[in-house]
Amino acid sequence: MNRKLRMGMVGGGREAFIGAVHRMAAGLDGLIELSAGAFSSDPQKSQNSGKDLFLPAERVYDNYRELFEKERVRPDRMDFVSIVTPNHTHFDIAMAALDAGFPVMCEKPMTFNLEQAQMLRDKVSKSGLLFGLTHNYTGYPMVKEARALVASNSFGKIRKVVVEYPQGWLSTPLETSGQKQASWRTDPGRAGASCCVGDIGTHAANLAEYITGSTIESVCADVTAFVPNRQLDDDANVLLRFANGAHGVLHASQICVDEENGLNIRVYGEHGGLWWRQEEPNSLHLRWADRPRETLRTGANYTHLSEAARAATRLPAGHPEGFIEAFANLYRNYARTLMAQLEGKTPSTLETDFPGVQAGVRGMAFIQSVIRSSDSDRKWTDVPHSGSETRSEQ
Ligand code: NAI
């Protein structure tokens, strides 16, 4: 292609959190430019946000329906849309985008419930349009290295996975102060069946599945809302059984006082294992049964790292790469895959390495199963399959 891809955005207006991260990530590699948007549920706020971003007035829309209607007939129409709104709106917006012929990049959790996720998966497959899901933690170089090491059987058969995502920001009733992000996340009408499991538990589950290359088959869960009068969970403790025979423990919490974004994962196989922490993402710690521990480090000059880890690395060792860069790796792969499709070419497996609609269905199945298990006396609950799954379509 002889030009950048044109991105539209729904959500991400003034005072929003993740939309700005998406814009930085999409722009990082010079493959994508923001061209249009409906940035808020409030038309005036959408217009003001478009001005902040120096977009021409005619490409800032009052709502997403107008965005799709008007963009589809422009000669310089947007090439895809990024959806960064609260959970309850993802399904309608994504369906409308696909109906209008636009590929989608969507925030997680993919939809409001599993039924919507399955309908969206069917729609994506019928439309043939590209769909990405921003489980952004899979974009870190050392996460890709971890996945490559497991895939090459470096640790032998995987036996145990411990994945944790502790946060502390909802340890008080923050939602009663009107804080925007806390308000909708704790509202069953806007977040879905869960707050904590949907918001961060799905990231932990996705990370465990990505690194192990396996899927979570059943769960046994204990989910709680600790803060008085909170309508959705703020803490979850879950036992896991994987398709490859591994067993695991997942804990996600928003009431672990003073924890920031403590996502971390340990994987143990027959001969060795690994430990990775999001708050120190450029290191991957390896453990061996027969020799001392090792630490691998991110670095474009480290040629012994896997091809996937090197492709996800931009800088020489010692210059930290972090959250934005990992997010950008999803956008870069999505953009290269979309460009290849638009040119009638086949993208490489490195380029198709980003989460898609199947990961979204699995995320929604995970939320539903964890909540059902927690509510049930029987406890062990199967996670419904999401259909065909391959390593390249995460
Ligand atoms: P937020 O509340 O900060 O921002 C949401 C934005 O969407 C606001 O600008 C709001 O006006 C806009 N909006 C709402 N309805 C709309 C509509 N119908 N049309 C156009 N705009 C609309 O929410 P936040 O924290 O940015 O979360 C958004 C989504 O991103 C959620 O699904 C959340 O789960 C996900 N998220 C993902 C993260 C990640 O690491 N991948 C991190 C944070 C959020």
CSV table of C-alpha atoms and ligand atoms in Angstrom, one decimal:
chain,number,residue,atom,x,y,z
A,1,MET,CA,0.0,0.0,0.0
A,2,ASN,CA,1.2,3.5,-0.7
A,3,ARG,CA,-0.6,5.2,2.2
A,4,LYS,CA,-1.4,4.8,5.9
A,5,LEU,CA,-4.5,3.0,7.0
A,6,ARG,CA,-7.3,5.4,8.0
A,7,MET,CA,-8.8,4.6,11.4
A,8,GLY,CA,-12.1,5.7,12.8
A,9,MET,CA,-12.8,5.6,16.5
A,10,VAL,CA,-16.0,5.2,18.6
A,11,GLY,CA,-15.5,6.3,22.2
A,12,GLY,CA,-12.3,7.7,23.6
A,13,GLY,CA,-13.5,11.3,24.0
A,14,ARG,CA,-12.4,13.8,26.6
A,15,GLU,CA,-11.9,12.2,30.1
A,16,ALA,CA,-12.0,8.7,28.7
A,17,PHE,CA,-9.2,6.3,29.7
A,18,ILE,CA,-8.3,3.8,27.0
A,19,GLY,CA,-9.1,5.6,23.8
A,20,ALA,CA,-6.0,7.8,24.1
A,21,VAL,CA,-3.8,4.7,24.6
A,22,HIS,CA,-5.3,3.3,21.4
A,23,ARG,CA,-4.5,6.4,19.5
A,24,MET,CA,-0.9,6.4,20.7
A,25,ALA,CA,-0.5,2.7,20.0
A,26,ALA,CA,-2.1,2.9,16.5
A,27,GLY,CA,0.1,5.8,15.5
A,28,LEU,CA,3.4,4.4,16.9
A,29,ASP,CA,4.7,2.6,13.8
A,30,GLY,CA,3.4,5.1,11.2
A,31,LEU,CA,1.0,2.6,9.6
A,32,ILE,CA,-2.2,4.1,10.8
A,33,GLU,CA,-3.7,7.6,11.1
A,34,LEU,CA,-6.8,8.7,12.9
A,35,SER,CA,-9.2,10.0,10.3
A,36,ALA,CA,-12.7,10.1,11.8
A,37,GLY,CA,-14.6,9.5,15.0
A,38,ALA,CA,-17.7,9.5,17.1
A,39,PHE,CA,-15.9,10.0,20.4
A,40,SER,CA,-18.7,10.2,23.0
A,41,SER,CA,-22.3,9.4,23.7
A,42,ASP,CA,-22.7,13.1,24.0
A,43,PRO,CA,-22.6,14.8,20.5
A,44,GLN,CA,-21.2,18.0,21.9
A,45,LYS,CA,-18.4,16.1,23.7
A,46,SER,CA,-17.7,14.2,20.5
A,47,GLN,CA,-17.3,17.5,18.6
A,48,ASN,CA,-15.1,19.0,21.3
A,49,SER,CA,-12.9,15.8,21.4
A,50,GLY,CA,-12.6,15.9,17.6
A,51,LYS,CA,-11.3,19.5,17.8
A,52,ASP,CA,-8.8,18.4,20.5
A,53,LEU,CA,-7.5,15.9,18.0
A,54,PHE,CA,-7.3,18.4,15.1
A,55,LEU,CA,-9.7,16.4,12.9
A,56,PRO,CA,-11.7,18.2,10.2
A,57,ALA,CA,-15.2,19.0,11.4
A,58,GLU,CA,-16.9,17.0,8.7
A,59,ARG,CA,-15.2,13.8,10.0
A,60,VAL,CA,-16.3,14.2,13.6
A,61,TYR,CA,-19.7,12.7,14.0
A,62,ASP,CA,-22.5,12.9,16.6
A,63,ASN,CA,-22.9,9.2,16.9
A,64,TYR,CA,-21.6,5.9,15.5
A,65,ARG,CA,-24.5,5.3,13.1
A,66,GLU,CA,-23.7,8.7,11.4
A,67,LEU,CA,-20.0,7.8,11.4
A,68,PHE,CA,-20.7,4.5,9.5
A,69,GLU,CA,-23.3,6.0,7.1
A,70,LYS,CA,-21.2,9.0,6.1
A,71,GLU,CA,-17.8,7.3,6.0
A,72,ARG,CA,-18.9,4.4,3.8
A,73,VAL,CA,-19.6,6.7,0.9
A,74,ARG,CA,-16.5,8.9,1.1
A,75,PRO,CA,-13.8,8.2,-1.5
A,76,ASP,CA,-11.3,8.5,1.4
A,77,ARG,CA,-13.4,6.5,3.8
A,78,MET,CA,-11.9,5.0,6.9
A,79,ASP,CA,-10.3,1.6,6.5
A,80,PHE,CA,-11.4,0.2,9.9
A,81,VAL,CA,-12.9,1.3,13.2
A,82,SER,CA,-11.6,1.0,16.7
A,83,ILE,CA,-14.3,0.5,19.4
A,84,VAL,CA,-13.3,1.9,22.9
A,85,THR,CA,-16.6,2.3,24.6
A,86,PRO,CA,-18.0,0.6,27.8
A,87,ASN,CA,-18.8,-3.1,27.5
A,88,HIS,CA,-22.6,-2.9,26.9
A,89,THR,CA,-22.2,-1.0,23.7
A,90,HIS,CA,-19.5,-3.1,21.9
A,91,PHE,CA,-22.0,-5.5,20.3
A,92,ASP,CA,-24.3,-3.0,18.6
A,93,ILE,CA,-21.4,-0.9,17.4
A,94,ALA,CA,-19.4,-3.8,16.1
A,95,MET,CA,-22.4,-5.3,14.3
A,96,ALA,CA,-23.2,-1.9,12.7
A,97,ALA,CA,-19.6,-1.5,11.6
A,98,LEU,CA,-19.5,-4.9,10.0
A,99,ASP,CA,-22.9,-4.2,8.3
A,100,ALA,CA,-21.4,-1.1,6.8
A,101,GLY,CA,-18.4,-3.1,5.6
A,102,PHE,CA,-15.8,-1.9,8.1
A,103,PRO,CA,-13.2,-4.2,9.8
A,104,VAL,CA,-13.1,-3.8,13.6
A,105,MET,CA,-10.6,-3.5,16.4
A,106,CYS,CA,-12.6,-3.9,19.6
A,107,GLU,CA,-11.9,-3.5,23.3
A,108,LYS,CA,-12.5,-6.4,25.7
A,109,PRO,CA,-14.6,-7.9,27.2
A,110,MET,CA,-15.9,-8.3,23.6
A,111,THR,CA,-19.6,-8.1,24.4
A,112,PHE,CA,-22.1,-7.9,27.2
A,113,ASN,CA,-22.7,-11.7,27.3
A,114,LEU,CA,-21.8,-14.9,25.7
A,115,GLU,CA,-24.8,-15.1,23.4
A,116,GLN,CA,-23.9,-11.7,21.8
A,117,ALA,CA,-20.3,-12.9,21.5
A,118,GLN,CA,-21.4,-16.0,19.5
A,119,MET,CA,-23.6,-13.9,17.3
A,120,LEU,CA,-20.7,-11.5,16.6
A,121,ARG,CA,-18.4,-14.4,15.8
A,122,ASP,CA,-20.9,-15.7,13.3
A,123,LYS,CA,-21.2,-12.2,11.8
A,124,VAL,CA,-17.4,-11.8,11.5
A,125,SER,CA,-17.1,-15.1,9.8
A,126,LYS,CA,-19.9,-14.4,7.3
A,127,SER,CA,-18.6,-10.9,6.5
A,128,GLY,CA,-15.0,-12.0,6.0
A,129,LEU,CA,-13.9,-8.8,7.6
A,130,LEU,CA,-10.9,-8.5,9.9
A,131,PHE,CA,-11.6,-8.4,13.7
A,132,GLY,CA,-9.1,-7.7,16.4
A,133,LEU,CA,-9.5,-7.7,20.2
A,134,THR,CA,-7.2,-5.7,22.4
A,135,HIS,CA,-6.0,-8.3,24.9
A,136,ASN,CA,-3.0,-6.1,24.9
A,137,TYR,CA,-0.8,-8.1,27.3
A,138,THR,CA,-0.1,-10.6,24.6
A,139,GLY,CA,1.8,-7.8,22.8
A,140,TYR,CA,4.8,-7.8,25.1
A,141,PRO,CA,8.0,-9.3,23.6
A,142,MET,CA,8.7,-11.4,26.7
A,143,VAL,CA,5.2,-12.8,26.6
A,144,LYS,CA,5.8,-13.8,23.0
A,145,GLU,CA,9.1,-15.4,24.2
A,146,ALA,CA,7.3,-17.3,26.9
A,147,ARG,CA,4.8,-18.6,24.4
A,148,ALA,CA,7.6,-19.7,22.0
A,149,LEU,CA,9.4,-21.5,24.8
A,150,VAL,CA,6.3,-23.4,25.8
A,151,ALA,CA,5.5,-24.2,22.2
A,152,SER,CA,9.1,-25.6,21.6
A,153,ASN,CA,8.7,-27.9,24.6
A,154,SER,CA,11.5,-26.2,26.6
A,155,PHE,CA,9.9,-27.0,29.9
A,156,GLY,CA,8.4,-30.4,29.0
A,157,LYS,CA,4.7,-31.1,29.6
A,158,ILE,CA,3.1,-28.1,31.3
A,159,ARG,CA,1.7,-29.1,34.7
A,160,LYS,CA,0.7,-25.9,36.6
A,161,VAL,CA,-0.2,-22.3,35.8
A,162,VAL,CA,-0.5,-19.6,38.4
A,163,VAL,CA,-1.8,-16.3,37.0
A,164,GLU,CA,-2.7,-13.2,39.1
A,165,TYR,CA,-4.1,-9.8,38.4
A,166,PRO,CA,-4.4,-7.8,41.6
A,167,GLN,CA,-5.4,-4.2,41.6
A,168,GLY,CA,-6.4,-1.9,44.6
A,169,TRP,CA,-8.3,0.9,43.0
A,170,LEU,CA,-11.8,-0.3,43.9
A,171,SER,CA,-11.0,-1.1,47.5
A,172,THR,CA,-13.3,1.8,48.5
A,173,PRO,CA,-16.8,2.6,47.0
A,174,LEU,CA,-15.2,4.9,44.4
A,175,GLU,CA,-18.4,4.6,42.2
A,176,THR,CA,-20.4,6.6,44.7
A,177,SER,CA,-18.2,9.6,44.0
A,178,GLY,CA,-19.3,9.5,40.4
A,179,GLN,CA,-15.9,8.5,39.1
A,180,LYS,CA,-16.6,7.6,35.5
A,181,GLN,CA,-14.6,4.4,35.0
A,182,ALA,CA,-15.7,3.0,38.4
A,183,SER,CA,-19.4,3.9,37.8
A,184,TRP,CA,-20.0,1.8,34.7
A,185,ARG,CA,-17.7,-1.0,35.7
A,186,THR,CA,-19.7,-1.7,38.9
A,187,ASP,CA,-23.1,-1.3,37.1
A,188,PRO,CA,-24.6,-4.6,35.9
A,189,GLY,CA,-26.5,-2.8,33.1
A,190,ARG,CA,-23.2,-1.5,31.6
A,191,ALA,CA,-20.5,-3.9,32.6
A,192,GLY,CA,-22.2,-7.2,32.2
A,193,ALA,CA,-22.3,-10.2,34.6
A,194,SER,CA,-19.1,-9.2,36.3
A,195,CYS,CA,-16.9,-6.3,37.2
A,196,CYS,CA,-13.6,-7.8,38.3
A,197,VAL,CA,-13.7,-11.0,36.2
A,198,GLY,CA,-14.8,-9.2,33.1
A,199,ASP,CA,-12.4,-6.2,33.5
A,200,ILE,CA,-9.2,-7.9,34.5
A,201,GLY,CA,-9.9,-11.7,35.0
A,202,THR,CA,-10.3,-12.0,31.3
A,203,HIS,CA,-6.9,-10.5,30.7
A,204,ALA,CA,-5.3,-13.0,33.1
A,205,ALA,CA,-7.2,-15.9,31.4
A,206,ASN,CA,-6.2,-14.7,27.9
A,207,LEU,CA,-2.6,-14.4,29.0
A,208,ALA,CA,-2.6,-17.9,30.4
A,209,GLU,CA,-4.1,-19.4,27.2
A,210,TYR,CA,-1.7,-17.4,25.0
A,211,ILE,CA,1.4,-18.5,26.8
A,212,THR,CA,0.4,-22.1,27.3
A,213,GLY,CA,-1.1,-22.5,23.8
A,214,SER,CA,-4.0,-24.3,25.5
A,215,THR,CA,-7.5,-23.5,26.5
A,216,ILE,CA,-9.2,-23.3,29.9
A,217,GLU,CA,-11.8,-26.2,29.9
A,218,SER,CA,-13.3,-25.9,33.4
A,219,VAL,CA,-13.3,-23.6,36.4
A,220,CYS,CA,-14.2,-23.8,40.1
A,221,ALA,CA,-14.7,-20.3,41.4
A,222,ASP,CA,-15.3,-18.2,44.5
A,223,VAL,CA,-16.3,-14.6,43.5
A,224,THR,CA,-17.1,-11.8,46.0
A,225,ALA,CA,-18.2,-8.2,46.2
A,226,PHE,CA,-16.4,-7.0,49.3
A,227,VAL,CA,-17.3,-3.3,49.2
A,228,PRO,CA,-20.7,-2.9,50.8
A,229,ASN,CA,-23.6,-2.2,48.4
A,230,ARG,CA,-21.5,-2.9,45.3
A,231,GLN,CA,-23.6,-4.7,42.8
A,232,LEU,CA,-20.9,-6.7,41.0
A,233,ASP,CA,-17.8,-8.6,42.1
A,234,ASP,CA,-14.5,-7.0,43.1
A,235,ASP,CA,-12.6,-10.2,43.8
A,236,ALA,CA,-12.3,-13.6,42.2
A,237,ASN,CA,-10.4,-16.8,43.1
A,238,VAL,CA,-10.6,-19.5,40.5
A,239,LEU,CA,-9.2,-23.0,40.0
A,240,LEU,CA,-8.5,-23.9,36.4
A,241,ARG,CA,-8.2,-27.0,34.3
A,242,PHE,CA,-6.6,-26.7,30.9
A,243,ALA,CA,-7.2,-28.8,27.8
A,244,ASN,CA,-3.5,-29.9,27.8
A,245,GLY,CA,-3.9,-31.4,31.3
A,246,ALA,CA,-2.4,-28.6,33.2
A,247,HIS,CA,-4.1,-27.3,36.4
A,248,GLY,CA,-4.0,-23.8,37.6
A,249,VAL,CA,-5.0,-21.0,39.8
A,250,LEU,CA,-6.3,-17.6,38.7
A,251,HIS,CA,-6.9,-14.7,41.1
A,252,ALA,CA,-8.1,-11.3,40.0
A,253,SER,CA,-9.0,-8.6,42.4
A,254,GLN,CA,-9.7,-4.9,42.6
A,255,ILE,CA,-9.6,-4.7,46.4
A,256,CYS,CA,-6.0,-5.6,47.0
A,257,VAL,CA,-5.0,-2.4,48.7
A,258,ASP,CA,-1.9,-0.7,47.1
A,259,GLU,CA,-1.6,-3.1,44.2
A,260,GLU,CA,-1.3,-1.2,40.9
A,261,ASN,CA,-1.5,-3.5,37.8
A,262,GLY,CA,0.2,-6.6,39.3
A,263,LEU,CA,-0.6,-9.0,36.5
A,264,ASN,CA,1.9,-11.8,36.6
A,265,ILE,CA,2.1,-15.4,35.5
A,266,ARG,CA,4.1,-18.5,36.5
A,267,VAL,CA,4.1,-21.6,34.4
A,268,TYR,CA,5.7,-24.9,35.6
A,269,GLY,CA,6.5,-27.8,33.3
A,270,GLU,CA,8.2,-31.2,33.9
A,271,HIS,CA,11.8,-29.8,33.6
A,272,GLY,CA,11.4,-26.0,34.1
A,273,GLY,CA,9.2,-23.0,34.1
A,274,LEU,CA,8.8,-19.3,33.7
A,275,TRP,CA,7.7,-16.2,35.6
A,276,TRP,CA,6.7,-12.9,33.9
A,277,ARG,CA,5.4,-9.7,35.6
A,278,GLN,CA,3.6,-6.9,33.8
A,279,GLU,CA,5.1,-4.3,36.1
A,280,GLU,CA,8.6,-5.3,35.0
A,281,PRO,CA,7.8,-6.5,31.5
A,282,ASN,CA,11.3,-6.5,29.9
A,283,SER,CA,12.4,-9.5,32.0
A,284,LEU,CA,11.4,-13.1,31.7
A,285,HIS,CA,12.6,-15.4,34.5
A,286,LEU,CA,13.3,-19.0,33.7
A,287,ARG,CA,13.6,-21.8,36.2
A,288,TRP,CA,15.2,-25.2,35.6
A,289,ALA,CA,15.2,-28.5,37.4
A,290,ASP,CA,18.9,-29.1,36.7
A,291,ARG,CA,20.6,-25.7,36.6
A,292,PRO,CA,20.4,-22.2,38.0
A,293,ARG,CA,17.7,-19.7,37.2
A,294,GLU,CA,18.1,-17.5,34.1
A,295,THR,CA,16.7,-14.1,33.2
A,296,LEU,CA,16.0,-13.2,29.6
A,297,ARG,CA,15.8,-9.5,28.6
A,298,THR,CA,14.0,-7.6,25.9
A,299,GLY,CA,16.4,-6.1,23.3
A,300,ALA,CA,16.4,-5.7,19.6
A,301,ASN,CA,20.1,-6.7,19.6
A,302,TYR,CA,19.4,-10.1,21.4
A,303,THR,CA,19.4,-12.4,18.4
A,304,HIS,CA,18.9,-15.5,20.6
A,305,LEU,CA,15.3,-14.5,21.3
A,306,SER,CA,12.5,-16.1,19.3
A,307,GLU,CA,11.4,-14.5,16.0
A,308,ALA,CA,8.1,-13.5,17.5
A,309,ALA,CA,9.8,-11.7,20.5
A,310,ARG,CA,12.3,-9.9,18.2
A,311,ALA,CA,9.5,-8.8,15.9
A,312,ALA,CA,7.7,-7.3,18.9
A,313,THR,CA,10.9,-5.4,20.0
A,314,ARG,CA,11.8,-1.9,18.8
A,315,LEU,CA,14.7,-0.8,20.9
A,316,PRO,CA,18.2,-2.0,22.0
A,317,ALA,CA,18.4,-3.6,25.4
A,318,GLY,CA,18.1,-1.3,28.4
A,319,HIS,CA,15.6,1.1,26.8
A,320,PRO,CA,12.4,0.1,28.5
A,321,GLU,CA,9.5,-0.9,26.3
A,322,GLY,CA,6.1,-0.9,28.0
A,323,PHE,CA,2.4,-0.8,27.9
A,324,ILE,CA,2.0,1.5,24.8
A,325,GLU,CA,4.5,-0.5,22.8
A,326,ALA,CA,2.8,-3.8,23.6
A,327,PHE,CA,-0.5,-2.3,22.6
A,328,ALA,CA,1.1,-1.0,19.4
A,329,ASN,CA,2.3,-4.5,18.6
A,330,LEU,CA,-1.4,-5.6,18.3
A,331,TYR,CA,-2.1,-2.6,16.1
A,332,ARG,CA,1.0,-3.2,13.9
A,333,ASN,CA,0.1,-6.8,13.3
A,334,TYR,CA,-3.6,-5.9,12.7
A,335,ALA,CA,-2.6,-3.2,10.3
A,336,ARG,CA,-0.2,-5.4,8.4
A,337,THR,CA,-2.8,-8.1,8.1
A,338,LEU,CA,-5.4,-5.7,6.9
A,339,MET,CA,-3.0,-4.1,4.4
A,340,ALA,CA,-2.1,-7.6,3.1
A,341,GLN,CA,-5.9,-8.4,2.7
A,342,LEU,CA,-6.5,-5.1,0.9
A,343,GLU,CA,-3.7,-5.9,-1.5
A,344,GLY,CA,-4.9,-9.5,-2.1
A,345,LYS,CA,-1.8,-11.0,-0.3
A,346,THR,CA,-1.6,-13.6,2.4
A,347,PRO,CA,-0.3,-12.2,5.7
A,348,SER,CA,2.5,-14.1,7.5
A,349,THR,CA,1.9,-15.9,10.8
A,350,LEU,CA,3.9,-13.2,12.6
A,351,GLU,CA,1.5,-10.6,11.2
A,352,THR,CA,-1.7,-12.6,12.2
A,353,ASP,CA,-0.4,-12.8,15.7
A,354,PHE,CA,-3.1,-10.7,17.5
A,355,PRO,CA,-6.2,-11.7,19.4
A,356,GLY,CA,-9.4,-12.1,17.4
A,357,VAL,CA,-13.1,-12.9,17.7
A,358,GLN,CA,-12.4,-16.5,19.0
A,359,ALA,CA,-10.5,-15.0,22.0
A,360,GLY,CA,-13.5,-12.7,22.5
A,361,VAL,CA,-15.9,-15.6,22.6
A,362,ARG,CA,-13.6,-17.5,25.0
A,363,GLY,CA,-13.4,-14.5,27.3
A,364,MET,CA,-17.2,-14.2,27.5
A,365,ALA,CA,-17.5,-18.0,28.1
A,366,PHE,CA,-14.9,-17.6,30.9
A,367,ILE,CA,-16.9,-14.8,32.6
A,368,GLN,CA,-20.1,-16.8,32.4
A,369,SER,CA,-18.6,-20.0,33.7
A,370,VAL,CA,-16.8,-18.3,36.6
A,371,ILE,CA,-20.0,-16.5,37.7
A,372,ARG,CA,-22.1,-19.7,37.3
A,373,SER,CA,-19.5,-21.8,39.2
A,374,SER,CA,-19.4,-19.2,42.0
A,375,ASP,CA,-23.2,-19.2,42.3
A,376,SER,CA,-23.4,-23.0,42.2
A,377,ASP,CA,-23.0,-25.6,44.9
A,378,ARG,CA,-21.6,-28.1,42.4
A,379,LYS,CA,-18.6,-25.8,41.7
A,380,TRP,CA,-16.6,-27.4,38.8
A,381,THR,CA,-18.2,-25.9,35.7
A,382,ASP,CA,-17.2,-26.5,32.1
A,383,VAL,CA,-16.3,-23.5,29.9
A,384,PRO,CA,-18.2,-23.8,26.6
A,385,HIS,CA,-16.0,-24.3,23.5
A,386,SER,CA,-15.8,-21.4,21.1
A,387,GLY,CA,-15.6,-23.4,18.0
A,388,SER,CA,-12.6,-23.9,15.7
A,389,GLU,CA,-9.4,-22.7,17.4
A,390,THR,CA,-5.9,-22.5,15.9
A,391,ARG,CA,-2.7,-21.1,17.2
A,392,SER,CA,-2.6,-18.3,14.7
A,393,GLU,CA,-6.2,-17.2,15.4
A,394,GLN,CA,-5.8,-16.5,19.1
B,1,NAI,P1,-14.3,5.3,29.8
B,1,NAI,O1,-15.5,5.4,30.5
B,1,NAI,O2,-13.1,6.0,30.3
B,1,NAI,O3,-14.5,5.8,28.3
B,1,NAI,C1,-15.5,5.4,27.5
B,1,NAI,C2,-15.8,6.4,26.3
B,1,NAI,O4,-16.8,5.9,25.5
B,1,NAI,C3,-16.2,7.7,26.8
B,1,NAI,O5,-15.6,8.7,26.0
B,1,NAI,C4,-17.7,7.7,26.5
B,1,NAI,O6,-18.3,9.0,26.2
B,1,NAI,C5,-17.7,6.9,25.2
B,1,NAI,N1,-19.0,6.3,24.8
B,1,NAI,C6,-19.9,5.7,25.6
B,1,NAI,N2,-20.9,5.3,24.8
B,1,NAI,C7,-20.7,5.7,23.6
B,1,NAI,C8,-21.4,5.6,22.3
B,1,NAI,N3,-22.6,5.0,22.3
B,1,NAI,N4,-20.9,6.2,21.2
B,1,NAI,C9,-19.7,6.8,21.3
B,1,NAI,N5,-18.9,6.9,22.4
B,1,NAI,C10,-19.4,6.4,23.5
B,1,NAI,O7,-14.0,3.8,29.7
B,1,NAI,P2,-12.5,3.1,29.5
B,1,NAI,O8,-12.0,2.8,30.9
B,1,NAI,O9,-11.7,3.8,28.5
B,1,NAI,O10,-13.0,1.6,28.9
B,1,NAI,C11,-13.5,1.5,27.6
B,1,NAI,C12,-13.4,0.0,27.2
B,1,NAI,O11,-12.1,-0.4,27.2
B,1,NAI,C13,-14.1,-1.0,28.1
B,1,NAI,O12,-14.7,-2.0,27.4
B,1,NAI,C14,-13.0,-1.5,29.0
B,1,NAI,O13,-13.2,-2.8,29.5
B,1,NAI,C15,-11.8,-1.5,28.0
B,1,NAI,N6,-10.5,-1.3,28.6
B,1,NAI,C16,-9.5,-2.1,28.2
B,1,NAI,C17,-8.2,-1.9,28.8
B,1,NAI,C18,-7.1,-2.8,28.3
B,1,NAI,O14,-6.1,-2.8,28.9
B,1,NAI,N7,-7.2,-3.4,27.1
B,1,NAI,C19,-7.9,-0.9,29.8
B,1,NAI,C20,-9.1,-0.1,30.1
B,1,NAI,C21,-10.3,-0.3,29.5
